Tab-separated table of C-alpha atoms in Angstrom:
chain	number	residue	atom	x	y	z
A	1	MET	CA	219.400	-105.320	110.603
A	2	ARG	CA	221.316	-105.332	113.884
A	3	ALA	CA	220.968	-101.558	114.122
A	4	LEU	CA	217.222	-101.775	113.444
A	5	HIS	CA	216.604	-104.559	115.960
A	6	ALA	CA	218.606	-102.720	118.639
A	7	TYR	CA	215.773	-100.188	118.874
A	8	GLU	CA	213.323	-102.995	119.825
A	9	MET	CA	210.572	-101.111	118.006
A	10	LEU	CA	209.215	-103.697	115.574
A	11	ASP	CA	205.685	-104.918	116.371
A	12	THR	CA	205.210	-102.440	119.211
A	13	ASP	CA	201.943	-100.612	119.839
A	14	PRO	CA	201.146	-97.263	118.201
A	15	GLU	CA	202.427	-94.203	120.051
A	16	LYS	CA	201.086	-90.664	119.875
A	17	ASP	CA	204.538	-89.103	119.367
A	18	PHE	CA	204.979	-90.976	116.082
A	19	ASP	CA	201.324	-90.614	115.068
A	20	ASP	CA	201.596	-86.833	115.436
A	21	ILE	CA	204.630	-86.785	113.135
A	22	VAL	CA	202.937	-88.670	110.273
A	23	GLU	CA	199.782	-86.567	110.583
A	24	LEU	CA	201.886	-83.406	110.364
A	25	ALA	CA	203.842	-84.787	107.385
A	26	ALA	CA	200.648	-85.595	105.470
A	27	SER	CA	199.200	-82.181	106.294
A	28	ILE	CA	202.317	-80.264	105.200
A	29	CYS	CA	202.663	-82.207	101.951
A	30	GLY	CA	198.949	-82.462	101.218
A	31	THR	CA	199.156	-86.227	100.644
A	32	SER	CA	196.668	-88.987	101.394
A	33	ILE	CA	199.207	-91.184	103.190
A	34	ALA	CA	202.185	-90.727	105.521
A	35	LEU	CA	204.183	-93.485	107.212
A	36	VAL	CA	207.021	-94.186	109.612
A	37	SER	CA	208.336	-97.279	107.865
A	38	LEU	CA	210.987	-99.607	109.291
A	39	VAL	CA	212.576	-101.950	106.741
A	40	ASP	CA	213.210	-105.437	108.106
A	41	SER	CA	214.766	-108.349	106.202
A	42	GLU	CA	211.449	-109.788	104.998
A	43	ARG	CA	209.006	-106.896	105.362
A	44	GLN	CA	208.486	-103.203	105.866
A	45	TRP	CA	206.619	-102.481	109.095
A	46	PHE	CA	204.814	-99.243	109.923
A	47	LYS	CA	205.347	-97.772	113.371
A	48	ALA	CA	202.891	-95.012	112.506
A	49	SER	CA	200.559	-94.451	109.547
A	50	VAL	CA	197.811	-92.148	108.364
A	51	GLY	CA	195.638	-92.961	105.372
A	52	LEU	CA	196.723	-96.601	105.079
A	53	ASP	CA	194.897	-99.449	106.788
A	54	MET	CA	197.745	-101.946	107.186
A	55	ARG	CA	200.728	-102.411	109.527
A	56	GLU	CA	203.219	-104.047	107.123
A	57	THR	CA	203.869	-105.240	103.580
A	58	PRO	CA	206.226	-107.895	102.168
A	59	ILE	CA	209.695	-106.594	101.404
A	60	GLU	CA	209.259	-107.252	97.660
A	61	ASN	CA	206.378	-104.732	97.613
A	62	ALA	CA	208.133	-102.165	99.796
A	63	ILE	CA	208.843	-98.881	98.034
A	64	CYS	CA	210.893	-97.904	101.084
A	65	SER	CA	213.316	-100.736	100.350
A	66	HIS	CA	214.426	-98.659	97.351
A	67	ALA	CA	214.495	-95.447	99.386
A	68	ILE	CA	216.976	-96.772	101.961
A	69	LEU	CA	219.484	-97.335	99.158
A	70	GLU	CA	219.561	-93.575	98.542
A	71	GLU	CA	221.814	-91.147	100.371
A	72	GLU	CA	219.118	-89.142	102.111
A	73	PHE	CA	215.912	-88.573	100.174
A	74	LEU	CA	213.935	-90.244	97.397
A	75	GLU	CA	211.095	-88.645	95.491
A	76	VAL	CA	209.209	-90.464	92.734
A	77	GLU	CA	206.802	-88.082	91.034
A	78	ASP	CA	205.070	-90.876	89.075
A	79	THR	CA	205.656	-94.492	90.104
A	80	MET	CA	204.383	-95.742	86.735
A	81	LYS	CA	207.343	-94.044	85.085
A	82	ASP	CA	209.929	-95.598	87.442
A	83	ALA	CA	211.335	-98.990	86.445
A	84	ARG	CA	211.742	-100.022	90.098
A	85	MET	CA	208.039	-99.680	90.844
A	86	ILE	CA	206.124	-100.160	87.616
A	87	GLU	CA	205.359	-103.807	88.495
A	88	ASN	CA	204.800	-103.240	92.220
A	89	PRO	CA	201.245	-104.435	93.103
A	90	LEU	CA	200.820	-101.447	95.396
A	91	CYS	CA	201.463	-99.115	92.490
A	92	CYS	CA	199.814	-100.839	89.504
A	93	SER	CA	196.608	-101.831	91.303
A	94	ASP	CA	193.469	-99.691	91.195
A	95	PRO	CA	193.742	-97.351	92.926
A	96	GLY	CA	197.518	-97.548	92.954
A	97	LEU	CA	200.176	-95.512	94.688
A	98	ARG	CA	201.416	-93.073	92.068
A	99	PHE	CA	203.546	-90.737	94.185
A	100	TYR	CA	206.229	-91.392	96.794
A	101	ALA	CA	208.651	-89.202	98.752
A	102	GLY	CA	210.695	-90.452	101.688
A	103	ALA	CA	213.490	-89.173	103.939
A	104	LEU	CA	215.825	-91.749	105.427
A	105	LEU	CA	215.753	-92.678	109.081
A	106	LYS	CA	219.465	-92.908	109.862
A	107	THR	CA	221.142	-94.063	113.051
A	108	PRO	CA	223.906	-91.907	114.579
A	109	ASP	CA	226.329	-94.234	112.766
A	110	GLY	CA	224.699	-93.411	109.435
A	111	LEU	CA	222.905	-96.732	108.974
A	112	PRO	CA	219.493	-96.521	107.241
A	113	ILE	CA	216.712	-98.415	109.033
A	114	GLY	CA	213.627	-97.013	107.306
A	115	THR	CA	211.953	-93.844	106.129
A	116	LEU	CA	209.456	-91.165	106.969
A	117	CYS	CA	207.492	-91.079	103.758
A	118	VAL	CA	204.415	-89.533	102.152
A	119	LEU	CA	202.416	-91.168	99.339
A	120	ASP	CA	199.465	-90.334	97.125
A	121	TYR	CA	197.235	-91.859	94.463
A	122	GLU	CA	198.027	-89.143	91.896
A	123	PRO	CA	201.403	-88.067	90.450
A	124	ARG	CA	202.717	-84.902	92.057
A	125	LYS	CA	205.857	-83.017	93.076
A	126	LEU	CA	206.901	-81.608	96.442
A	127	THR	CA	208.035	-78.037	96.924
A	128	PRO	CA	211.506	-77.375	98.363
A	129	LEU	CA	209.831	-76.384	101.657
A	130	GLN	CA	207.892	-79.657	101.785
A	131	ARG	CA	211.058	-81.673	101.120
A	132	ASP	CA	212.874	-79.852	103.923
A	133	ALA	CA	209.930	-80.433	106.270
A	134	ILE	CA	209.994	-84.188	105.591
A	135	LYS	CA	213.741	-84.307	106.322
A	136	VAL	CA	213.290	-82.385	109.576
A	137	LEU	CA	210.431	-84.650	110.680
A	138	ALA	CA	212.521	-87.733	109.828
A	139	ARG	CA	215.196	-86.467	112.209
A	140	GLN	CA	212.502	-86.062	114.874
A	141	VAL	CA	211.502	-89.702	114.365
A	142	MET	CA	215.116	-90.699	115.035
A	143	VAL	CA	215.171	-88.506	118.154
A	144	GLN	CA	212.151	-90.443	119.446
A	145	LEU	CA	213.755	-93.792	118.575
A	146	GLU	CA	217.057	-92.864	120.221
A	147	MET	CA	215.293	-91.618	123.346
A	148	ARG	CA	213.381	-94.886	123.716
A	149	LYS	CA	216.536	-96.880	123.120
A	150	ALA	CA	218.371	-94.883	125.808
A	151	LEU	CA	215.516	-95.349	128.279
A	152	GLY	CA	215.520	-99.075	127.569
A	153	SER	CA	219.281	-99.261	128.170
A	154	ALA	CA	218.907	-97.296	131.393
A	155	ALA	CA	216.153	-99.631	132.588
A	156	THR	CA	218.293	-102.680	131.779
A	157	MET	CA	221.264	-101.195	133.617
A	158	ARG	CA	219.045	-100.317	136.569
A	159	GLN	CA	217.780	-103.890	136.744
A	160	GLU	CA	221.351	-105.186	136.631
A	161	VAL	CA	222.424	-102.828	139.414
A	162	ASP	CA	219.387	-103.838	141.469
A	163	HIS	CA	220.252	-107.503	140.980
A	164	ARG	CA	223.857	-106.977	142.026
A	165	VAL	CA	222.972	-104.879	145.066
A	166	LYS	CA	220.415	-107.461	146.212
A	167	ASN	CA	222.944	-110.255	145.778
A	168	SER	CA	225.604	-108.293	147.647
A	169	LEU	CA	223.284	-107.506	150.551
A	170	GLN	CA	222.084	-111.107	150.719
A	171	SER	CA	225.671	-112.390	150.668
A	172	LEU	CA	226.668	-109.916	153.368
A	173	SER	CA	223.655	-110.869	155.481
A	174	ALA	CA	224.437	-114.579	155.127
A	175	PHE	CA	228.089	-113.994	156.015
A	176	VAL	CA	227.172	-112.047	159.161
A	177	ARG	CA	224.731	-114.738	160.287
A	178	ILE	CA	227.348	-117.471	159.746
A	179	GLN	CA	229.886	-115.507	161.774
A	180	GLU	CA	227.319	-114.885	164.495
A	181	ARG	CA	226.761	-118.633	164.924
A	182	ARG	CA	230.498	-119.199	165.294
A	183	LEU	CA	230.964	-116.562	167.979
A	184	GLN	CA	231.204	-117.564	171.633
A	185	SER	CA	230.843	-114.379	173.652
A	186	ASP	CA	227.513	-112.648	174.117
A	187	GLU	CA	229.142	-109.269	173.457
A	188	ALA	CA	230.420	-110.350	170.043
A	189	LYS	CA	227.056	-111.871	169.146
A	190	GLN	CA	225.339	-108.667	170.147
A	191	ALA	CA	227.712	-106.683	167.910
A	192	MET	CA	226.830	-108.906	164.968
A	193	THR	CA	223.138	-108.386	165.689
A	194	LYS	CA	223.694	-104.622	165.441
A	195	VAL	CA	225.380	-105.106	162.077
A	196	MET	CA	222.358	-107.089	160.880
A	197	THR	CA	220.083	-104.257	162.005
A	198	ARG	CA	221.947	-101.887	159.705
A	199	ILE	CA	221.930	-104.335	156.796
A	200	ASP	CA	218.180	-104.875	157.173
A	201	ALA	CA	217.556	-101.115	157.108
A	202	VAL	CA	219.675	-100.668	153.977
A	203	SER	CA	217.996	-103.639	152.258
A	204	THR	CA	214.544	-102.225	152.934
A	205	LEU	CA	215.642	-98.826	151.644
A	206	HIS	CA	217.091	-100.318	148.465
A	207	GLU	CA	213.878	-102.182	147.740
A	208	TYR	CA	211.867	-99.001	148.316
A	209	LEU	CA	214.086	-96.894	146.043
A	210	TYR	CA	214.008	-99.488	143.266
A	211	LYS	CA	210.231	-99.950	143.323
A	212	THR	CA	209.413	-96.232	143.516
A	213	ASP	CA	212.298	-94.882	141.388
A	214	ALA	CA	212.588	-92.164	144.019
A	215	GLY	CA	216.211	-91.189	143.441
A	216	SER	CA	217.921	-90.000	146.603
A	217	ASN	CA	214.705	-88.863	148.317
A	218	VAL	CA	212.483	-91.128	150.385
A	219	ASP	CA	208.934	-90.909	151.689
A	220	LEU	CA	209.757	-91.750	155.297
A	221	GLY	CA	206.181	-92.823	156.022
A	222	VAL	CA	206.213	-95.411	153.227
A	223	TYR	CA	209.740	-96.559	154.104
A	224	LEU	CA	208.890	-97.093	157.779
A	225	SER	CA	205.680	-98.872	156.750
A	226	ASN	CA	207.835	-101.387	154.870
A	227	ILE	CA	210.072	-101.858	157.906
A	228	VAL	CA	207.079	-102.239	160.237
A	229	ASP	CA	205.531	-104.808	157.864
A	230	TYR	CA	208.758	-106.827	158.005
A	231	LEU	CA	208.996	-106.532	161.789
A	232	THR	CA	205.347	-107.541	162.177
A	233	GLU	CA	206.129	-110.829	160.419
A	234	THR	CA	208.900	-111.522	162.944
A	235	ALA	CA	206.925	-110.394	166.014
A	236	PRO	CA	206.102	-112.926	168.763
A	237	ALA	CA	202.505	-114.118	168.643
A	238	HIS	CA	201.672	-112.262	171.868
A	239	VAL	CA	203.017	-108.872	170.656
A	240	THR	CA	201.137	-106.464	168.366
A	241	MET	CA	202.795	-103.869	166.123
A	242	GLU	CA	201.197	-100.474	165.550
A	243	PHE	CA	202.332	-97.673	163.243
A	244	ALA	CA	201.056	-94.098	162.940
A	245	PRO	CA	202.645	-92.514	159.848
A	246	VAL	CA	202.675	-89.183	158.055
A	247	SER	CA	203.993	-88.735	154.516
A	248	VAL	CA	207.150	-86.633	154.525
A	249	ILE	CA	210.185	-86.639	152.230
A	250	VAL	CA	213.714	-87.042	153.624
A	251	GLY	CA	217.131	-87.934	152.249
A	252	SER	CA	217.973	-91.623	151.846
A	253	GLN	CA	220.780	-91.496	154.445
A	254	GLN	CA	218.398	-90.074	157.028
A	255	ALA	CA	215.877	-92.795	156.201
A	256	VAL	CA	218.500	-95.493	156.874
A	257	SER	CA	219.370	-93.869	160.210
A	258	VAL	CA	215.714	-93.743	161.280
A	259	GLY	CA	215.173	-97.290	160.061
A	260	THR	CA	218.176	-98.514	162.024
A	261	LEU	CA	216.886	-96.899	165.217
A	262	VAL	CA	213.369	-98.317	164.744
A	263	ASN	CA	214.750	-101.775	163.973
A	264	GLU	CA	216.907	-101.694	167.081
A	265	PHE	CA	214.133	-100.538	169.397
A	266	VAL	CA	211.597	-103.073	168.129
A	267	ALA	CA	214.081	-105.963	168.246
A	268	ASN	CA	214.895	-105.152	171.864
A	269	SER	CA	211.225	-104.836	172.776
A	270	PHE	CA	210.475	-108.234	171.260
A	271	LYS	CA	213.358	-109.751	173.195
A	272	HIS	CA	213.055	-108.130	176.610
A	273	ALA	CA	209.793	-106.224	177.106
A	274	PHE	CA	207.302	-109.082	177.221
A	275	PRO	CA	208.627	-111.990	179.276
A	276	GLY	CA	206.553	-115.085	179.913
A	277	GLN	CA	204.233	-114.653	176.893
A	278	ARG	CA	203.057	-111.352	178.293
A	279	GLN	CA	200.648	-109.581	175.923
A	280	GLY	CA	201.798	-106.205	174.669
A	281	ILE	CA	202.063	-103.543	171.992
A	282	VAL	CA	205.044	-101.972	170.248
A	283	ARG	CA	204.101	-98.679	168.606
A	284	ILE	CA	205.994	-96.538	166.078
A	285	GLU	CA	204.738	-93.013	165.476
A	286	LEU	CA	205.924	-90.589	162.795
A	287	SER	CA	204.772	-86.998	163.135
A	288	VAL	CA	205.517	-83.374	162.243
A	289	PRO	CA	205.518	-81.437	165.519
A	290	SER	CA	206.399	-78.169	163.789
A	291	PRO	CA	207.142	-76.991	160.240
A	292	GLY	CA	210.646	-78.057	159.272
A	293	SER	CA	211.054	-80.887	161.777
A	294	ILE	CA	210.138	-84.558	162.043
A	295	ALA	CA	209.571	-86.647	165.173
A	296	VAL	CA	209.819	-90.410	165.504
A	297	THR	CA	208.574	-92.069	168.675
A	298	CYS	CA	209.066	-95.751	169.497
A	299	SER	CA	207.291	-97.148	172.537
A	300	ASP	CA	206.177	-100.370	174.154
A	301	ASN	CA	203.968	-101.152	177.128
A	302	GLY	CA	206.166	-103.957	178.361
A	303	ALA	CA	208.071	-104.670	181.550
A	304	GLY	CA	210.260	-101.572	181.366
A	305	MET	CA	213.976	-101.350	182.233
A	306	THR	CA	216.212	-100.361	185.050
A	307	PRO	CA	217.571	-96.825	184.764
A	308	ASP	CA	221.147	-98.079	184.215
A	309	ILE	CA	220.581	-99.310	180.645
A	310	SER	CA	224.092	-98.534	179.411
A	311	THR	CA	225.499	-101.576	181.209
A	312	GLN	CA	222.556	-103.806	180.483
A	313	SER	CA	223.454	-106.451	177.896
A	314	GLY	CA	219.869	-106.643	176.732
A	315	GLY	CA	219.385	-102.855	176.588
A	316	LEU	CA	218.432	-100.563	173.769
A	317	GLY	CA	221.775	-100.776	172.078
A	318	MET	CA	223.029	-97.355	172.992
A	319	LYS	CA	225.884	-97.378	170.513
A	320	ILE	CA	223.518	-97.964	167.623
A	321	ALA	CA	221.202	-95.258	168.940
A	322	GLU	CA	224.106	-92.838	169.364
A	323	ILE	CA	225.307	-93.405	165.793
A	324	ALA	CA	221.809	-92.973	164.369
A	325	CYS	CA	221.290	-89.759	166.338
A	326	MET	CA	224.695	-88.461	165.309
A	327	GLU	CA	223.787	-89.013	161.652
A	328	LEU	CA	220.437	-87.281	162.180
A	329	ARG	CA	222.054	-84.489	164.274
A	330	CYS	CA	219.586	-84.945	167.104
A	331	GLU	CA	219.357	-86.206	170.673
A	332	LEU	CA	217.682	-89.371	171.899
A	333	ASP	CA	214.965	-88.804	174.494
A	334	LEU	CA	214.696	-92.108	176.399
A	335	ARG	CA	211.969	-92.476	179.024
A	336	ILE	CA	211.753	-95.578	181.159
A	337	ALA	CA	208.701	-96.496	183.216
A	338	ALA	CA	207.445	-99.478	185.141
A	339	GLN	CA	205.112	-100.182	182.268
A	340	GLY	CA	207.199	-99.703	179.143
A	341	VAL	CA	209.948	-97.745	177.415
A	342	THR	CA	209.661	-94.779	175.045
A	343	ALA	CA	212.429	-93.505	172.775
A	344	SER	CA	211.891	-90.282	170.819
A	345	ILE	CA	213.918	-88.230	168.377
A	346	GLU	CA	213.218	-84.976	166.564
A	347	PHE	CA	215.354	-83.935	163.599
A	348	ILE	CA	215.453	-81.553	160.648
A	349	PRO	CA	214.916	-83.385	157.344
A	350	GLU	CA	217.164	-83.138	154.345
A	351	PRO	CA	216.148	-82.021	151.780
A	352	ARG	CA	213.538	-79.435	152.765
A	353	PRO	CA	210.438	-81.390	153.836
A	354	GLN	CA	207.552	-81.936	151.426
A	355	TYR	CA	204.360	-82.772	153.305
A	356	ARG	CA	201.443	-84.579	151.718
A	357	ARG	CA	197.883	-85.067	152.864
């Protein structure tokens, strides 16, 4: 029973893969009925059936309950001549089931959980080829059951990993924020802010990968849309966020690097570009300037900066920008004007880009 319940198959909806198997079994054997029968403690339940308009029967009426006591295969040419079935209501009724042949459904550990069986209303006898076919199809039923069990285990493990990663990132974020409040110097606080920028980018990426099941590849347009949505929620009331995306696939590490740079630029724009409730726009643009390359442009129409931004405590965060560009193997093009700042990068995506309309 534990082995049967581990497949989590009882009372599930019909599935074409199993329906195809019973239809083929009935066709090969020339019988009126074919079933994938799972034998529970109080009933036999049919995952798939052809020629029988019911989903289960009580265990005391289950012919398959006798079959699972056999080594591999049970064939009853005439149920009215078998002492185990002569009083079975399914067999002695009119019309009654007079023929049964079933191959065991066995787990990899050799435990029987049910049968693939064929039945008819007249006594008969299978040919050796028909018997072999039923045994082969029974093994295919187990392949389907094992595959679904493995997928279910993988999904459970994935959920557990997701839960642990989320908890770890949340704990790390909380720890950094606590440390930031305890710090005295502006330089140390700024360093902690940069750490939070990276954590936020990784958290957004993790959520994207989990929801889309994208593996190690990321649609940069969708990923940046998620980041922009988050930043829009934190934007000052007088600042508007704009985003112009294109759908292009990059590696997850590159996505984090781009996300870090965008986070850093936008955070600095919110903080420094629009003093005194000045109205303004922060715009992020993702484009493909040429085949095989991707460009990201961050801009604002704020107050601008002095040219000497490397010594400016409220500047772009050049160290963060340098690390992101190093990871992307590109250069940062920073343009400063009286009305705003623009930061642009152009890099080669990994893996090879896949563009979508």
